[in-house]
PDB file of C-alpha atoms in Angstrom:
ATOM      1  CA  UNK A   1      61.563   0.798 -22.852  1.00 69.00           C
ATOM      2  CA  UNK A   2      61.082  -2.859 -21.799  1.00 83.00           C
ATOM      3  CA  UNK A   3      63.942  -4.081 -19.653  1.00 87.00           C
ATOM      4  CA  UNK A   4      63.323  -6.944 -17.184  1.00 89.00           C
ATOM      5  CA  UNK A   5      65.323  -7.794 -14.047  1.00 87.00           C
ATOM      6  CA  UNK A   6      67.296 -11.100 -14.519  1.00 86.00           C
ATOM      7  CA  UNK A   7      65.206 -12.939 -12.076  1.00 87.00           C
ATOM      8  CA  UNK A   8      62.056 -11.819 -13.875  1.00 89.00           C
ATOM      9  CA  UNK A   9      63.519 -12.811 -17.297  1.00 89.00           C
ATOM     10  CA  UNK A  10      64.490 -16.251 -15.983  1.00 88.00           C
ATOM     11  CA  UNK A  11      61.053 -16.702 -14.578  1.00 87.00           C
ATOM     12  CA  UNK A  12      59.538 -15.849 -17.832  1.00 90.00           C
ATOM     13  CA  UNK A  13      61.624 -18.287 -19.757  1.00 88.00           C
ATOM     14  CA  UNK A  14      60.900 -20.924 -17.079  1.00 85.00           C
ATOM     15  CA  UNK A  15      57.131 -20.496 -17.639  1.00 87.00           C
ATOM     16  CA  UNK A  16      57.302 -21.995 -21.003  1.00 88.00           C
ATOM     17  CA  UNK A  17      54.873 -20.919 -23.760  1.00 92.00           C
ATOM     18  CA  UNK A  18      52.953 -18.899 -21.365  1.00 91.00           C
ATOM     19  CA  UNK A  19      56.152 -16.885 -20.370  1.00 91.00           C
ATOM     20  CA  UNK A  20      57.174 -16.552 -24.016  1.00 92.00           C
ATOM     21  CA  UNK A  21      53.722 -15.275 -24.988  1.00 94.00           C
ATOM     22  CA  UNK A  22      53.900 -12.663 -22.133  1.00 94.00           C
ATOM     23  CA  UNK A  23      57.341 -11.578 -23.214  1.00 93.00           C
ATOM     24  CA  UNK A  24      56.195 -11.181 -26.867  1.00 94.00           C
ATOM     25  CA  UNK A  25      53.158  -9.115 -25.825  1.00 95.00           C
ATOM     26  CA  UNK A  26      54.744  -7.097 -23.049  1.00 96.00           C
ATOM     27  CA  UNK A  27      55.930  -4.068 -24.954  1.00 95.00           C
ATOM     28  CA  UNK A  28      52.593  -3.490 -26.616  1.00 96.00           C
ATOM     29  CA  UNK A  29      50.735  -4.131 -23.381  1.00 97.00           C
ATOM     30  CA  UNK A  30      52.922  -1.696 -21.506  1.00 97.00           C
ATOM     31  CA  UNK A  31      52.374   0.879 -24.301  1.00 97.00           C
ATOM     32  CA  UNK A  32      48.535   0.449 -24.032  1.00 97.00           C
ATOM     33  CA  UNK A  33      48.567   0.694 -20.362  1.00 98.00           C
ATOM     34  CA  UNK A  34      50.663   3.947 -20.505  1.00 98.00           C
ATOM     35  CA  UNK A  35      48.148   5.373 -22.898  1.00 97.00           C
ATOM     36  CA  UNK A  36      44.934   4.158 -21.158  1.00 98.00           C
ATOM     37  CA  UNK A  37      46.119   5.418 -17.658  1.00 98.00           C
ATOM     38  CA  UNK A  38      47.734   8.543 -19.104  1.00 98.00           C
ATOM     39  CA  UNK A  39      51.125   7.857 -17.710  1.00 98.00           C
ATOM     40  CA  UNK A  40      54.603   9.230 -18.517  1.00 97.00           C
ATOM     41  CA  UNK A  41      57.244   6.406 -18.529  1.00 97.00           C
ATOM     42  CA  UNK A  42      60.377   7.138 -16.555  1.00 96.00           C
ATOM     43  CA  UNK A  43      62.522   4.032 -16.276  1.00 94.00           C
ATOM     44  CA  UNK A  44      62.342   0.385 -15.679  1.00 93.00           C
ATOM     45  CA  UNK A  45      62.871  -0.825 -12.105  1.00 91.00           C
ATOM     46  CA  UNK A  46      65.194  -3.745 -11.604  1.00 86.00           C
ATOM     47  CA  UNK A  47      63.646  -5.133  -8.471  1.00 79.00           C
ATOM     48  CA  UNK A  48      60.963  -7.225  -9.783  1.00 82.00           C
ATOM     49  CA  UNK A  49      61.180 -10.951  -9.821  1.00 86.00           C
ATOM     50  CA  UNK A  50      57.898 -11.949 -11.342  1.00 90.00           C
ATOM     51  CA  UNK A  51      56.890  -8.760 -13.281  1.00 94.00           C
ATOM     52  CA  UNK A  52      57.902  -5.877 -15.391  1.00 95.00           C
ATOM     53  CA  UNK A  53      58.115  -2.980 -13.009  1.00 94.00           C
ATOM     54  CA  UNK A  54      58.614   0.643 -14.037  1.00 95.00           C
ATOM     55  CA  UNK A  55      58.718   4.050 -12.574  1.00 95.00           C
ATOM     56  CA  UNK A  56      55.965   6.291 -14.107  1.00 97.00           C
ATOM     57  CA  UNK A  57      54.252   9.656 -13.552  1.00 98.00           C
ATOM     58  CA  UNK A  58      50.461  10.082 -13.543  1.00 97.00           C
ATOM     59  CA  UNK A  59      48.712  12.736 -15.606  1.00 97.00           C
ATOM     60  CA  UNK A  60      48.294  14.813 -12.276  1.00 96.00           C
ATOM     61  CA  UNK A  61      52.005  14.551 -11.538  1.00 97.00           C
ATOM     62  CA  UNK A  62      52.049  11.841  -8.916  1.00 96.00           C
ATOM     63  CA  UNK A  63      55.101   9.484  -8.992  1.00 97.00           C
ATOM     64  CA  UNK A  64      53.853   5.871  -9.399  1.00 97.00           C
ATOM     65  CA  UNK A  65      54.927   2.461 -10.283  1.00 96.00           C
ATOM     66  CA  UNK A  66      53.515   0.318 -13.024  1.00 97.00           C
ATOM     67  CA  UNK A  67      53.740  -3.453 -12.456  1.00 97.00           C
ATOM     68  CA  UNK A  68      52.852  -6.069 -15.168  1.00 97.00           C
ATOM     69  CA  UNK A  69      52.916  -9.464 -13.585  1.00 95.00           C
ATOM     70  CA  UNK A  70      53.730 -12.774 -15.353  1.00 94.00           C
ATOM     71  CA  UNK A  71      50.646 -14.787 -15.835  1.00 91.00           C
ATOM     72  CA  UNK A  72      49.937 -16.369 -12.451  1.00 88.00           C
ATOM     73  CA  UNK A  73      46.954 -17.258 -10.173  1.00 82.00           C
ATOM     74  CA  UNK A  74      48.831 -15.705  -7.345  1.00 84.00           C
ATOM     75  CA  UNK A  75      48.345 -12.242  -8.883  1.00 89.00           C
ATOM     76  CA  UNK A  76      44.674 -12.030  -7.990  1.00 89.00           C
ATOM     77  CA  UNK A  77      45.539 -12.693  -4.399  1.00 85.00           C
ATOM     78  CA  UNK A  78      48.278  -9.986  -4.337  1.00 89.00           C
ATOM     79  CA  UNK A  79      45.948  -7.515  -5.878  1.00 92.00           C
ATOM     80  CA  UNK A  80      43.092  -8.392  -3.348  1.00 89.00           C
ATOM     81  CA  UNK A  81      45.558  -7.847  -0.528  1.00 87.00           C
ATOM     82  CA  UNK A  82      46.710  -4.612  -1.824  1.00 91.00           C
ATOM     83  CA  UNK A  83      43.093  -3.328  -2.362  1.00 91.00           C
ATOM     84  CA  UNK A  84      41.920  -4.538   0.993  1.00 87.00           C
ATOM     85  CA  UNK A  85      44.833  -2.684   2.666  1.00 87.00           C
ATOM     86  CA  UNK A  86      43.909   0.543   0.932  1.00 88.00           C
ATOM     87  CA  UNK A  87      47.398   1.997   1.359  1.00 88.00           C
ATOM     88  CA  UNK A  88      47.670   1.067   5.026  1.00 86.00           C
ATOM     89  CA  UNK A  89      51.178  -0.662   5.382  1.00 86.00           C
ATOM     90  CA  UNK A  90      51.172  -1.374   1.690  1.00 89.00           C
ATOM     91  CA  UNK A  91      51.403   0.857  -1.381  1.00 93.00           C
ATOM     92  CA  UNK A  92      48.049   2.334  -2.533  1.00 95.00           C
ATOM     93  CA  UNK A  93      46.588   0.983  -5.732  1.00 97.00           C
ATOM     94  CA  UNK A  94      45.622   3.736  -8.176  1.00 98.00           C
ATOM     95  CA  UNK A  95      44.229   1.469 -10.986  1.00 98.00           C
ATOM     96  CA  UNK A  96      44.400  -2.180 -11.851  1.00 98.00           C
ATOM     97  CA  UNK A  97      43.488  -4.615 -14.594  1.00 97.00           C
ATOM     98  CA  UNK A  98      43.234  -8.160 -13.440  1.00 94.00           C
ATOM     99  CA  UNK A  99      42.818  -9.416 -16.947  1.00 94.00           C
ATOM    100  CA  UNK A 100      46.348  -8.548 -18.004  1.00 95.00           C
ATOM    101  CA  UNK A 101      48.060  -8.578 -14.594  1.00 96.00           C
ATOM    102  CA  UNK A 102      48.576  -4.829 -14.324  1.00 97.00           C
ATOM    103  CA  UNK A 103      48.717  -2.667 -11.205  1.00 98.00           C
ATOM    104  CA  UNK A 104      49.382   1.092 -11.032  1.00 98.00           C
ATOM    105  CA  UNK A 105      50.317   1.812  -7.568  1.00 97.00           C
ATOM    106  CA  UNK A 106      51.897   4.492  -5.285  1.00 95.00           C
ATOM    107  CA  UNK A 107      55.749   4.805  -5.462  1.00 94.00           C
ATOM    108  CA  UNK A 108      57.090   4.491  -2.037  1.00 90.00           C
ATOM    109  CA  UNK A 109      60.606   5.927  -2.511  1.00 81.00           C
ATOM    110  CA  UNK A 110      64.062   4.491  -2.029  1.00 81.00           C
ATOM    111  CA  UNK A 111      64.601   1.175  -0.508  1.00 80.00           C
ATOM    112  CA  UNK A 112      65.194   1.158   3.351  1.00 82.00           C
ATOM    113  CA  UNK A 113      68.745  -0.005   2.860  1.00 79.00           C
ATOM    114  CA  UNK A 114      69.542   3.013   0.825  1.00 84.00           C
ATOM    115  CA  UNK A 115      68.801   5.319   3.841  1.00 88.00           C
ATOM    116  CA  UNK A 116      71.543   6.228   6.194  1.00 90.00           C
ATOM    117  CA  UNK A 117      69.938   4.275   9.105  1.00 91.00           C
ATOM    118  CA  UNK A 118      71.463   1.921  11.617  1.00 90.00           C
ATOM    119  CA  UNK A 119      70.361  -1.703  11.439  1.00 90.00           C
ATOM    120  CA  UNK A 120      68.206  -1.052  14.656  1.00 90.00           C
ATOM    121  CA  UNK A 121      66.463   1.945  13.090  1.00 92.00           C
ATOM    122  CA  UNK A 122      65.705  -0.085   9.946  1.00 91.00           C
ATOM    123  CA  UNK A 123      64.177  -2.945  11.952  1.00 90.00           C
ATOM    124  CA  UNK A 124      62.072  -0.402  13.976  1.00 91.00           C
ATOM    125  CA  UNK A 125      60.685   1.015  10.739  1.00 89.00           C
ATOM    126  CA  UNK A 126      59.929  -2.430   9.406  1.00 89.00           C
ATOM    127  CA  UNK A 127      58.217  -3.488  12.597  1.00 90.00           C
ATOM    128  CA  UNK A 128      56.150  -0.228  12.582  1.00 88.00           C
ATOM    129  CA  UNK A 129      55.175  -0.922   8.998  1.00 86.00           C
ATOM    130  CA  UNK A 130      54.249  -4.590   9.753  1.00 85.00           C
ATOM    131  CA  UNK A 131      52.163  -3.633  12.765  1.00 85.00           C
ATOM    132  CA  UNK A 132      50.011  -1.451  10.468  1.00 81.00           C
ATOM    133  CA  UNK A 133      49.892  -4.052   7.679  1.00 81.00           C
ATOM    134  CA  UNK A 134      49.577  -7.398   9.502  1.00 80.00           C
ATOM    135  CA  UNK A 135      45.872  -7.292  10.635  1.00 78.00           C
ATOM    136  CA  UNK A 136      43.130  -9.799  10.294  1.00 75.00           C
ATOM    137  CA  UNK A 137      41.990  -9.668   6.640  1.00 73.00           C
ATOM    138  CA  UNK A 138      38.360  -8.831   5.817  1.00 72.00           C
ATOM    139  CA  UNK A 139      36.104 -11.884   5.728  1.00 75.00           C
ATOM    140  CA  UNK A 140      35.382 -11.535   2.030  1.00 74.00           C
ATOM    141  CA  UNK A 141      39.152 -11.701   1.143  1.00 70.00           C
ATOM    142  CA  UNK A 142      40.300 -15.208   0.248  1.00 69.00           C
ATOM    143  CA  UNK A 143      43.730 -15.590   1.670  1.00 68.00           C
ATOM    144  CA  UNK A 144      45.526 -18.915   2.402  1.00 65.00           C
ATOM    145  CA  UNK A 145      46.093 -19.801   5.986  1.00 70.00           C
ATOM    146  CA  UNK A 146      49.651 -20.189   7.162  1.00 74.00           C
ATOM    147  CA  UNK A 147      49.890 -23.884   6.624  1.00 79.00           C
ATOM    148  CA  UNK A 148      48.573 -23.523   2.884  1.00 78.00           C
ATOM    149  CA  UNK A 149      50.877 -20.633   2.336  1.00 77.00           C
ATOM    150  CA  UNK A 150      53.952 -22.603   3.766  1.00 82.00           C
ATOM    151  CA  UNK A 151      53.015 -25.510   1.510  1.00 83.00           C
ATOM    152  CA  UNK A 152      52.775 -23.243  -1.521  1.00 81.00           C
ATOM    153  CA  UNK A 153      56.017 -21.613  -0.781  1.00 82.00           C
ATOM    154  CA  UNK A 154      57.809 -25.018  -0.379  1.00 85.00           C
ATOM    155  CA  UNK A 155      56.484 -26.224  -3.780  1.00 84.00           C
ATOM    156  CA  UNK A 156      57.590 -23.006  -5.366  1.00 82.00           C
ATOM    157  CA  UNK A 157      61.058 -23.186  -3.908  1.00 85.00           C
ATOM    158  CA  UNK A 158      61.420 -26.786  -5.028  1.00 83.00           C
ATOM    159  CA  UNK A 159      60.421 -26.186  -8.596  1.00 82.00           C
ATOM    160  CA  UNK A 160      61.716 -22.621  -9.223  1.00 82.00           C
ATOM    161  CA  UNK A 161      65.215 -23.295  -7.815  1.00 84.00           C
ATOM    162  CA  UNK A 162      65.730 -25.811 -10.779  1.00 82.00           C
ATOM    163  CA  UNK A 163      64.003 -23.719 -13.275  1.00 79.00           C
ATOM    164  CA  UNK A 164      65.935 -20.489 -12.731  1.00 79.00           C
ATOM    165  CA  UNK A 165      69.225 -22.167 -12.796  1.00 84.00           C
ATOM    166  CA  UNK A 166      70.028 -22.976  -9.093  1.00 85.00           C
ATOM    167  CA  UNK A 167      70.944 -19.332  -8.116  1.00 85.00           C
ATOM    168  CA  UNK A 168      71.836 -20.216  -4.603  1.00 88.00           C
ATOM    169  CA  UNK A 169      73.221 -23.302  -2.813  1.00 90.00           C
ATOM    170  CA  UNK A 170      71.390 -26.520  -2.090  1.00 90.00           C
ATOM    171  CA  UNK A 171      71.957 -25.917   1.518  1.00 92.00           C
ATOM    172  CA  UNK A 172      70.054 -22.566   1.273  1.00 90.00           C
ATOM    173  CA  UNK A 173      67.129 -24.371  -0.345  1.00 88.00           C
ATOM    174  CA  UNK A 174      67.279 -27.116   2.265  1.00 90.00           C
ATOM    175  CA  UNK A 175      67.027 -24.472   5.083  1.00 88.00           C
ATOM    176  CA  UNK A 176      64.210 -22.722   3.296  1.00 86.00           C
ATOM    177  CA  UNK A 177      62.312 -25.997   2.955  1.00 87.00           C
ATOM    178  CA  UNK A 178      62.818 -26.746   6.696  1.00 87.00           C
ATOM    179  CA  UNK A 179      61.344 -23.329   7.627  1.00 82.00           C
ATOM    180  CA  UNK A 180      58.359 -23.876   5.435  1.00 80.00           C
ATOM    181  CA  UNK A 181      57.657 -27.373   6.877  1.00 79.00           C
TER     182      UNK A 181
END
């Protein structure tokens, strides 16, 4: 049942003891979540980079996605954003458990690139979604400002590139760091 994408597996190994503990307990955790939220498991999804992600079906027949994130302080912010959005421009959250990094959310369907759309039509759809999603967050939602987010991304790029085996060229990393500056 448990199969991770290659990037998620590398991230787990790079997380050291915390990642190893997460990997060891993942199968049992997923089984408990499937039981607690009355889900039918369909298949793992290979798009996740920091989580186990699977297609599931709810007891009432809704297609959904179960995401179990690697231990990370960023998970709480991600969950907060999804809850604040309430399905507007983001997947709707059906259930969540902050203590174990789990989210049950709306399944959105195929990736945009899998549709037979021109690049221009894809960009139009992306822009329409972003126009709905990128709004001023509620005042009680703790989100980093742009500078803090850029600094965090730069630190993540710098450390993770080495940890996951340098999956892209040094030039690509240098360009990403310039954009984050």
